[in-house]
Coordinates of C-alpha atoms and ligand atoms in Angstrom, one line a residue:
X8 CA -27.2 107.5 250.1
X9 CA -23.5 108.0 250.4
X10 CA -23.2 111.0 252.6
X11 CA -20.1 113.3 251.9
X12 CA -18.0 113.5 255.1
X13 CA -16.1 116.5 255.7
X14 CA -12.2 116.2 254.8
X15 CA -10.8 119.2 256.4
X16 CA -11.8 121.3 259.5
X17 CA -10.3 124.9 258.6
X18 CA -10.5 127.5 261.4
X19 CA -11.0 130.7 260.7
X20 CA -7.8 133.5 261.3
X21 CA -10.7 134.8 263.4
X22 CA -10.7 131.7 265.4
X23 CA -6.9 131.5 265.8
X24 CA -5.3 131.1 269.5
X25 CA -4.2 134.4 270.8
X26 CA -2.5 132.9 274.0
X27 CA 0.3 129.6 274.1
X28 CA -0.2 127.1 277.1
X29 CA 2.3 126.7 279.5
X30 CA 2.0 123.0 280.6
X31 CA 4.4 124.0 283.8
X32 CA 1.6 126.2 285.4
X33 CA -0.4 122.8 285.8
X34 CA 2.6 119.4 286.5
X35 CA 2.1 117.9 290.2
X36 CA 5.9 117.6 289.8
X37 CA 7.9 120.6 287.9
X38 CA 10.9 119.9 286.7
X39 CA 14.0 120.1 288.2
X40 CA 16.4 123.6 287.3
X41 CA 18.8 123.4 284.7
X42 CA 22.3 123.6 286.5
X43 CA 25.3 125.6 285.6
X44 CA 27.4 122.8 284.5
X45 CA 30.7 124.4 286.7
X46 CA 28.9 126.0 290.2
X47 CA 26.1 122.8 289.9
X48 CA 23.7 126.0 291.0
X49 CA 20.5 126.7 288.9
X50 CA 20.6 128.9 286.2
X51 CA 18.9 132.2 286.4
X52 CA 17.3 134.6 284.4
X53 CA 20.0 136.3 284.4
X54 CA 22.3 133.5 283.3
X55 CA 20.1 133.0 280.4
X56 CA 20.0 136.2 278.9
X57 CA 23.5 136.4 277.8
X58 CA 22.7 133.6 275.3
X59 CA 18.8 134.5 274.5
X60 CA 16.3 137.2 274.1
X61 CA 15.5 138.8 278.0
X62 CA 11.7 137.5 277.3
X63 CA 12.6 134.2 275.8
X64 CA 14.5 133.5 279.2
X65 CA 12.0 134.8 281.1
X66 CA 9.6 132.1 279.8
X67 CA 12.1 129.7 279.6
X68 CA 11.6 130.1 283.7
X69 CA 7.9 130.8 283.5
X70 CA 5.0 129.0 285.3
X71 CA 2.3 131.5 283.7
X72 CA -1.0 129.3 282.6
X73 CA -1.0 130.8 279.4
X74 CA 1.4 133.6 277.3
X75 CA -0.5 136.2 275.4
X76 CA 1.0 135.7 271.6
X77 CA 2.0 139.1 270.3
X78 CA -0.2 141.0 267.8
X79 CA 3.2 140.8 265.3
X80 CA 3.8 137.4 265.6
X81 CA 0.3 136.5 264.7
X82 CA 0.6 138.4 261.9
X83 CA 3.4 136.1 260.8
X84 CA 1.4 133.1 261.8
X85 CA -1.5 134.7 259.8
X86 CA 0.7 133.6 256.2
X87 CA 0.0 129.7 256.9
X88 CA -1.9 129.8 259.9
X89 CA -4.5 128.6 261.1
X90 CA -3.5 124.9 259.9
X91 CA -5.9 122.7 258.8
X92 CA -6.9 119.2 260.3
X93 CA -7.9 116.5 258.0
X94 CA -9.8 113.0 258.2
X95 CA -7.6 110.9 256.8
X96 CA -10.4 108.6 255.2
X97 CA -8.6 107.2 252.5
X98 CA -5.8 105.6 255.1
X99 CA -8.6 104.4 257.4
X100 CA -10.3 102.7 254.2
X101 CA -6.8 100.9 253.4
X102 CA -6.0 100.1 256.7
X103 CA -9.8 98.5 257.0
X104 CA -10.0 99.7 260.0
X105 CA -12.6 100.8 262.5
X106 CA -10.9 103.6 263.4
X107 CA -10.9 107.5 263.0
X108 CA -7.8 109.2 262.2
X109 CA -7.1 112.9 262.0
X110 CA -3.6 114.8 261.5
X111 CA -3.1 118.2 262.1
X112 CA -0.9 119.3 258.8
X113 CA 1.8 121.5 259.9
X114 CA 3.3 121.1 256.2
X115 CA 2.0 123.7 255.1
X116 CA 3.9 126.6 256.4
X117 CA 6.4 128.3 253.9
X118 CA 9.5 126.8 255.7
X119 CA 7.4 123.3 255.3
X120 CA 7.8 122.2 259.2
X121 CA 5.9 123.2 262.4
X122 CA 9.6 124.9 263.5
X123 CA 8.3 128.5 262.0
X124 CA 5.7 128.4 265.0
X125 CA 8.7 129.2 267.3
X126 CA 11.2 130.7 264.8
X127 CA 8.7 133.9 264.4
X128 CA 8.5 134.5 268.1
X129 CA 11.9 134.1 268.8
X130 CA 12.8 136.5 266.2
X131 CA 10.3 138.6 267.2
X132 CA 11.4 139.2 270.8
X133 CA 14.9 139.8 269.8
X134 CA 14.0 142.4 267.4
X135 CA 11.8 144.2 270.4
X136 CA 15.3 143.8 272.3
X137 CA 17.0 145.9 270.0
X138 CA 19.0 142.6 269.0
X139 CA 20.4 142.8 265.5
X140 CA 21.7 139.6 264.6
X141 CA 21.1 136.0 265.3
X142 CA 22.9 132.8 265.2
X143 CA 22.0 129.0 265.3
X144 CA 23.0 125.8 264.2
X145 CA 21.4 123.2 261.6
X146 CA 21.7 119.7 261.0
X147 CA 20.1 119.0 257.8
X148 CA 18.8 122.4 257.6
X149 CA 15.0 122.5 259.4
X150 CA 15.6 125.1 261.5
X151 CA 18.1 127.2 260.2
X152 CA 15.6 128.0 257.2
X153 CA 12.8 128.6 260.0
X154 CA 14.6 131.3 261.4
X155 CA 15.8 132.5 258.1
X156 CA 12.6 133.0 257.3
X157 CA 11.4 134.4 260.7
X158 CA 14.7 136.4 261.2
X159 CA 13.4 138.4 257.7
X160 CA 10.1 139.3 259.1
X161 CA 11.9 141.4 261.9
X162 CA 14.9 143.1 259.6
X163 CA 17.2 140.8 261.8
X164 CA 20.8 139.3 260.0
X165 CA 20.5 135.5 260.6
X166 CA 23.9 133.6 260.7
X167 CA 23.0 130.0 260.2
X168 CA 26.6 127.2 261.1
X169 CA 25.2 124.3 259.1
X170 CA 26.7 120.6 259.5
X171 CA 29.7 120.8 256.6
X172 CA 28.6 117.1 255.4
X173 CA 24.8 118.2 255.4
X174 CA 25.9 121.8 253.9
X175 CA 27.5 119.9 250.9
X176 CA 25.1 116.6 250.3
X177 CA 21.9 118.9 251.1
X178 CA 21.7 122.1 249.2
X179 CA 17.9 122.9 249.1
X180 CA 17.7 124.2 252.5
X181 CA 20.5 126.2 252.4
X182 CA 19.5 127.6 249.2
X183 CA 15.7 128.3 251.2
X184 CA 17.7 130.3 253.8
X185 CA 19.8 132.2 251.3
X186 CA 16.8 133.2 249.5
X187 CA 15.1 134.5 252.5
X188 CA 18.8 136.2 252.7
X189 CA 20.2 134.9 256.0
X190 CA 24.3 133.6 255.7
X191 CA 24.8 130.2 255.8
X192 CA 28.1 128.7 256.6
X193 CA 29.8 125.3 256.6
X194 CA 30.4 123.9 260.3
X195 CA 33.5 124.2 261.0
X196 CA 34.2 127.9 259.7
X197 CA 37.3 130.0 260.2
X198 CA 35.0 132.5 261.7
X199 CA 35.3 131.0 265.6
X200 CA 37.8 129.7 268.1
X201 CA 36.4 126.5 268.1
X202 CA 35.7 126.2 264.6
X203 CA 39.7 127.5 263.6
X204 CA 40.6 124.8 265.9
X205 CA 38.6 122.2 264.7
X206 CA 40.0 122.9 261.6
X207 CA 43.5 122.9 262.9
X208 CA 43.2 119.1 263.7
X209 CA 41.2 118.0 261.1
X210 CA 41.5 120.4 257.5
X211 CA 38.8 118.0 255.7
X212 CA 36.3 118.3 259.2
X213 CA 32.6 117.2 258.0
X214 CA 31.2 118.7 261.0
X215 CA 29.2 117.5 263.8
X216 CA 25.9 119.2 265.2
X217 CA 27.6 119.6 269.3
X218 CA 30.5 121.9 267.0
X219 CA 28.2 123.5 265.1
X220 CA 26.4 125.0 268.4
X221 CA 29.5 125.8 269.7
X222 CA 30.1 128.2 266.3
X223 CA 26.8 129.6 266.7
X224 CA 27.2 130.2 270.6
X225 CA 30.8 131.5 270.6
X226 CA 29.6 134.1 267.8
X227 CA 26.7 135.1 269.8
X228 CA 28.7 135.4 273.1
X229 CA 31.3 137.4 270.9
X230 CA 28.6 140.6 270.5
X231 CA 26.7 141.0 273.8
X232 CA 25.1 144.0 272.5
X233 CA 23.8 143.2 269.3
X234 CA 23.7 139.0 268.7
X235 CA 21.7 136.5 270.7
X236 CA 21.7 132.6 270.1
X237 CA 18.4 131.2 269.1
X238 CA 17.9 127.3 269.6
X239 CA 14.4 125.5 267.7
X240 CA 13.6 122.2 270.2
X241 CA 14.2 120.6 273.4
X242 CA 13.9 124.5 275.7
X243 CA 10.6 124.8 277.6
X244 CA 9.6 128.2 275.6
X245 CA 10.5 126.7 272.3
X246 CA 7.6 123.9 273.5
X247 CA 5.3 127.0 274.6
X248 CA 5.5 128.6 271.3
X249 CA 4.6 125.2 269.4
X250 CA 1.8 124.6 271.4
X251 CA -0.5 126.8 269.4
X252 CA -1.2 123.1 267.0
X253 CA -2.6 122.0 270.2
X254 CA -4.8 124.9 271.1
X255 CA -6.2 124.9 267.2
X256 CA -6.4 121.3 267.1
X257 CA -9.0 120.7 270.3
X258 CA -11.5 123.9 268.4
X259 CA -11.2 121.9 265.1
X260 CA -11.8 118.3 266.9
X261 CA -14.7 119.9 268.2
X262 CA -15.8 121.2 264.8
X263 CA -15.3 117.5 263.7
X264 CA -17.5 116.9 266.7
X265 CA -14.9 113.9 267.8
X266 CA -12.5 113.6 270.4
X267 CA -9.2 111.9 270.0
X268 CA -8.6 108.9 272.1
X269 CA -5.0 109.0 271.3
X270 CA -2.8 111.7 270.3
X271 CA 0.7 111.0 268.5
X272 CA 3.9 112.7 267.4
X273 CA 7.4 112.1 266.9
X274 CA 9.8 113.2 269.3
X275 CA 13.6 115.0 268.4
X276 CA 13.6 117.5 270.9
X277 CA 10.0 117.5 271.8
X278 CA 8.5 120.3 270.1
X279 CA 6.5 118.9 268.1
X280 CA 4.7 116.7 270.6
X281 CA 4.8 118.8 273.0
X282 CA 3.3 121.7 270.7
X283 CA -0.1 119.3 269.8
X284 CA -0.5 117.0 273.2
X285 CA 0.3 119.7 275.9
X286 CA -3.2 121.2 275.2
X287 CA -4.8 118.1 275.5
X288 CA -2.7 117.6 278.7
X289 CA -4.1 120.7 280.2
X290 CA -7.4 118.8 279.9
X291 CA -6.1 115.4 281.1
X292 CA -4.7 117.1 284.6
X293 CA -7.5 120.1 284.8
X294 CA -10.8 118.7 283.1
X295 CA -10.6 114.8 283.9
X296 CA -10.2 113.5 280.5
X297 CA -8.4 111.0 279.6
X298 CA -6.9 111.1 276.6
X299 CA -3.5 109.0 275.6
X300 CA -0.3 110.9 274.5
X301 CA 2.1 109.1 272.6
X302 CA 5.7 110.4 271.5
X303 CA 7.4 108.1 269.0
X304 CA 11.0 108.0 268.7
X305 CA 13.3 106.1 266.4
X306 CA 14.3 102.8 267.6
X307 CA 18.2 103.3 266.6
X308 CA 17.9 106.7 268.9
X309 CA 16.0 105.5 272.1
X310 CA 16.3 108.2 274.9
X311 CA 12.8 107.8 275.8
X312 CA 12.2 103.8 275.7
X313 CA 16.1 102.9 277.0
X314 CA 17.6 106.0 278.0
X315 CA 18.5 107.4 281.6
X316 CA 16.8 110.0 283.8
X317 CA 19.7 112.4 284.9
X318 CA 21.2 115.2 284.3
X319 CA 23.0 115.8 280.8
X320 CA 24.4 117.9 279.0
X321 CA 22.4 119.3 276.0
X322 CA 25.3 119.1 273.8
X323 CA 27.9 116.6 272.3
X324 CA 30.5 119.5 273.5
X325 CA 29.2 120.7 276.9
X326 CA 28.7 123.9 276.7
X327 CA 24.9 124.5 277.5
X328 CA 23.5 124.0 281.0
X329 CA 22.9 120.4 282.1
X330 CA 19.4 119.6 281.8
X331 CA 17.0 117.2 283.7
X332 CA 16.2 115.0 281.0
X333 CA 15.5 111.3 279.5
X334 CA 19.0 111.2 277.7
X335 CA 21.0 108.5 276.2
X336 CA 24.2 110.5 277.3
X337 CA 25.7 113.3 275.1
X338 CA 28.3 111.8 273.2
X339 CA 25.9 108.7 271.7
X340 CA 26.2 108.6 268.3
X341 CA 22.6 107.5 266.6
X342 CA 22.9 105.7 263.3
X343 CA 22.6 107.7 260.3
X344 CA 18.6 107.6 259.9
X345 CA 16.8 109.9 257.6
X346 CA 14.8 111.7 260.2
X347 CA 17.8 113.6 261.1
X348 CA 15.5 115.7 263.4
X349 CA 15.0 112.8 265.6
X350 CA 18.7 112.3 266.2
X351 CA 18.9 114.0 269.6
X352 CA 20.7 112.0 272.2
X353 CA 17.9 113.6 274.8
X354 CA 14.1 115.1 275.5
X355 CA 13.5 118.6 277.0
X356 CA 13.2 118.5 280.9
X357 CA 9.3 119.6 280.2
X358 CA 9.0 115.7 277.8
X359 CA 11.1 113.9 280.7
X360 CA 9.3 114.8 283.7
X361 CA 6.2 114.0 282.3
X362 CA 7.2 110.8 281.1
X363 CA 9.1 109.9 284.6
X364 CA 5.8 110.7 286.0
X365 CA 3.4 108.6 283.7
X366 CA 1.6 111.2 282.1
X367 CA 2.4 110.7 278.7
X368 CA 3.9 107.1 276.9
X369 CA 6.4 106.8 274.5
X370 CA 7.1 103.9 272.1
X371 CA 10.1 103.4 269.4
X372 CA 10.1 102.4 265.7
X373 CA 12.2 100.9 263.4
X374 CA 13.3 102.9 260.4
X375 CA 11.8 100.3 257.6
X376 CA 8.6 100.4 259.7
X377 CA 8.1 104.0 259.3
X378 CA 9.2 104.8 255.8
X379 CA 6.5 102.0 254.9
X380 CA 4.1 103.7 256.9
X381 CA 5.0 106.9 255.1
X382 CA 4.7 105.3 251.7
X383 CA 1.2 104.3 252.1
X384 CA 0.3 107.8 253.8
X385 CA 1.7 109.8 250.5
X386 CA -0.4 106.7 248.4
X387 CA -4.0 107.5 250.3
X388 CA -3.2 111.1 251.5
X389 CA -1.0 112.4 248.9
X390 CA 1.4 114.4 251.2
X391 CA 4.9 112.8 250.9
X392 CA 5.5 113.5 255.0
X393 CA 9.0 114.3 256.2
X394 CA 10.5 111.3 257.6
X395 CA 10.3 112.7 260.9
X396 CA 7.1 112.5 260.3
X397 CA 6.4 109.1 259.6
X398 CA 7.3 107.6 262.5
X399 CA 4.0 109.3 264.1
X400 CA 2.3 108.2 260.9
X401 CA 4.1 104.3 261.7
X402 CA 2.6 104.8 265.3
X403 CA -1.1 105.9 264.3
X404 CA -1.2 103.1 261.8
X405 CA -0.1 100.3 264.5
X406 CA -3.1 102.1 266.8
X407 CA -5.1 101.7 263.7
X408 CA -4.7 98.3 263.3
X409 CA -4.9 97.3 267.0
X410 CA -8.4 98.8 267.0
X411 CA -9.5 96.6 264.1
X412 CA -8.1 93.3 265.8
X413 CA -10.0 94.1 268.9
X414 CA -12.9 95.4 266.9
X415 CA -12.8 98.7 269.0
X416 CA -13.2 101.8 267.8
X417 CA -11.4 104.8 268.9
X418 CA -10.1 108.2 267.3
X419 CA -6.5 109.0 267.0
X420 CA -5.0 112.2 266.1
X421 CA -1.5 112.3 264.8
X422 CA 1.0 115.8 264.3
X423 CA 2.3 115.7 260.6
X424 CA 5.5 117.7 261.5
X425 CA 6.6 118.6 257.9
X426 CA 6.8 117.6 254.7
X427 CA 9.3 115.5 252.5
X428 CA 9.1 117.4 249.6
X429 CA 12.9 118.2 250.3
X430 CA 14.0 114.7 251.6
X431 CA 12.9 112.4 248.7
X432 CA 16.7 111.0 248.7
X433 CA 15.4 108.8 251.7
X434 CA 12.6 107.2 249.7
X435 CA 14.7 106.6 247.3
X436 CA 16.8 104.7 249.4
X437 CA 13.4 102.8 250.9
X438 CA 12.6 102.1 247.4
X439 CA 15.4 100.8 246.4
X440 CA 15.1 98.5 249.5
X441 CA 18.3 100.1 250.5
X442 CA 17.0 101.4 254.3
X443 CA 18.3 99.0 257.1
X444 CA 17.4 99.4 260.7
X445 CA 19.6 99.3 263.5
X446 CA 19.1 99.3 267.4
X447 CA 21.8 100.0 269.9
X448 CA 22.8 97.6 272.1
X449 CA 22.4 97.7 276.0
X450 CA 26.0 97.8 276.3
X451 CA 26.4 100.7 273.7
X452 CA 24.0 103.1 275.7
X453 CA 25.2 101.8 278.9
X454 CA 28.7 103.1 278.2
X455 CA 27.0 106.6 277.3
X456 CA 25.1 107.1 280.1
X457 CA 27.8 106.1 282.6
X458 CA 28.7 108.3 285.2
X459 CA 25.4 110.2 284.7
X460 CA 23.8 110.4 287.7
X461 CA 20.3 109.0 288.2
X462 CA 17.4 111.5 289.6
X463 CA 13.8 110.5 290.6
Ligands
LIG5 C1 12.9 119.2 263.6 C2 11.8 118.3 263.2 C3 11.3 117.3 264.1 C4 11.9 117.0 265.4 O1 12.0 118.0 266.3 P1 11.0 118.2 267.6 O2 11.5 119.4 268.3 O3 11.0 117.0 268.4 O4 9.6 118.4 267.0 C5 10.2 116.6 263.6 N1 9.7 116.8 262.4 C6 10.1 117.7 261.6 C7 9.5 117.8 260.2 C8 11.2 118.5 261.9 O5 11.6 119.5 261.1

């Protein structure tokens, strides 16, 4: 008899984490301090808190085991949370493979993309703070519409300096952000130094991400009392917040009574990775498991696989601290991929010390490779993912299939980041059998990371 198998292991809000995991508490190696890019002295609390919340620096510096999540922010959690994990069957059946794979769908929040996880907190804190007003910069519009959304749950203005190219080609997450009533403006503005001279060089200026954080610091630095900056990947608490995936995915594995071999997500900044495999980490390095964590980059944006191991600056301008980190130095310039939340030139310090020291893997993908691997997720699953997205999707798969060749099985869990409900203009493109790859040279990273100086 054909035995139903259960599809999707739902927690209940009863069940839902109450703390975040701080992976520092438990590294044989922490990393190295972020450096004040003029003094070359480690920034402080102190120096932190002119650009972020007082508690968001605080755990920025943290080695706390675990960080109580407030009462409030689970209430904001509460609208989407706790996400489900499902058995993706219908892939294993098409993949004929002897393999079990799970994903942890973090589509389904309102923004559609795990970023809300840290968007609420950080809004959250600033709002205790007495801080009125926050500012950040988007690329093709992720985060800005997490913190939109976040920002409204705490009666905070959000000022969002959105890409000018991305504000004009990409409406629909602009439009989300308006409607949850935050301003969005086209990077360069008129409103900042840097943007008015920006604008001076270049009237027709399309923008660039490094600018668009200078906007969105400068207006923050401009109003000490009342405006912080608020920044949604690569920073160690922006990991912490995410890591509540991780904490609900190892009670709903153990509902599925299964345990993943492998665990697998794509890697901008590292939040998203960081947010589901930290907690499995914790049991790698305090309970003897041994379970695989795999981040999966783009192939035409490499830091992990071909970058450097220095110090970097965690902007294309310089103006944040330098961070220890895998980095492919700040001025590379990734091909224009669709996962435009993958297009970070470097991984958070927390991602790069743990790679440096073998306790995680990492692996690139082509472009072509991905979307295809997206494609036949949407066909079996029926969630179009965001193609960020697929390239964990692309990794599982190849997993999938290696455990069928050697006729092993194993169980792989994968982080669907988002969905692409909002980014169907890139499978059009694939459809078309318009997508190219492309793969920098070892001469074109080896001019970026020049000069950067190598650390062990
Ligand atoms: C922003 C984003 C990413 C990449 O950022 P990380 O901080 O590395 O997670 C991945 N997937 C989606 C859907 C995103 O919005």
């Amino acid at each position: 008899m054909y035995k139903m198998k259960t599809k999707k292991f739902i927690l209940a809000e009863s069940q839902m984490p109450t703390a975040w995991y701080n992976v520092a508490a438990d590294m044989p190696n922490k990393p190295q301090p972020y450096l004040d890019p003029r003094t070359r002295r480690p920034v402080t609390k102190d120096d932190l808190s002119m650009l972020l919340a007082e508690e968001l620096a605080a755990q920025e510096l943290s080695t706390e085991r675990y960080i109580e999540i407030p009462e409030e922010v689970q209430a904001v959690y509460r609208i989407w949370r706790p996400a489900p994990l499902v058995r993706a069957e219908a892939l294993e059946r098409a993949l004929d493979t002897p393999a079990r794979i799970y994903f942890k769908n973090e589509s389904v929040s309102p923004v559609g993309s795990h970023k809300p996880n840290s968007a609420v907190p950080q809004a959250y804190y600033n709002a205790r703070q007495g801080i009125r007003r926050l500012t950040t910069e988007t690329g093709a519009g992720q985060w800005g519409s997490a913190l939109a959304f976040a920002g409204r749950h705490f009666g905070l203005d959000v000022e969002v300096y959105m890409v000018r190219v991305s504000y004009d080609q990409k409406p629909y997450r602009r439009l989300m952000m308006q409607t949850w009533g935050a301003s969005c403006y086209a990077s360069p503005t008129d409103r900042t130094a840097s943007g008015r001279a920006a604008l001076a060089a270049e009237p027709d200026c399309r923008g660039s991400l490094g600018l668009a954080i200078s906007e969105a610091v400068e207006a923050a630095l401009q109003d000490p009392a009342g405006t912080r900056y608020c920044l949604g990947s690569v920073l160690n608490h922006v990991l912490l917040h995410q890591t509540v995936i991780g904490e609900e995915a190892i009670r709903q594995m153990e509902m599925a009574d299964d345990e993943p071999d492998v665990v697998i997500g794509c890697i901008g900044g590292g939040s998203n990775f960081g947010g589901i495999a930290f907690p499995f980490l914790r049991r790698n390095l305090c309970e003897g498991k041994r379970t695989r964590l795999v981040a999966v980059e783009p192939a035409s944006c490499p830091k992990l696989t071909r970058g450097r191991f220095a110090y970097d600056y965690g902007d294309v301008a310089g103006y944040t601290p330098l961070v220890p980190m895998y980095t492919l130095g700040h001025e590379f310039q990734p091909a224009a991929i669709h996962a435009g939340g993958l297009r970070y030139h470097g991984a958070g310090a927390l991602i790069s010390r743990l790679l440096r020291d073998g306790l995680i893997e990492a692996q690139a993908v082509p472009q072509s490779e991905t979307m295809r691997a997206g494609l036949l997720f949407a066909q079996c699953e029926g969630i179009i993912p965001a193609p960020e997205s697929t390239h964990a999707i692309a990794a599982a798969i190849r997993e999938a299939q290696a455990a069928r060749i050697e006729g092993r099985p194993r169980t792989i869990l994968f982080n669907l980041s988002g969905t692409g409900v909002i980014d169907l203009y890139a499978y059009e493109q694939y459809l078309a059998g318009r997508l190219t790859d492309s793969e920098p040279t070892d001469a074109e990273i080896a001019r970026t990371v020049e000069g950067l100086g190598l650390l062990h």
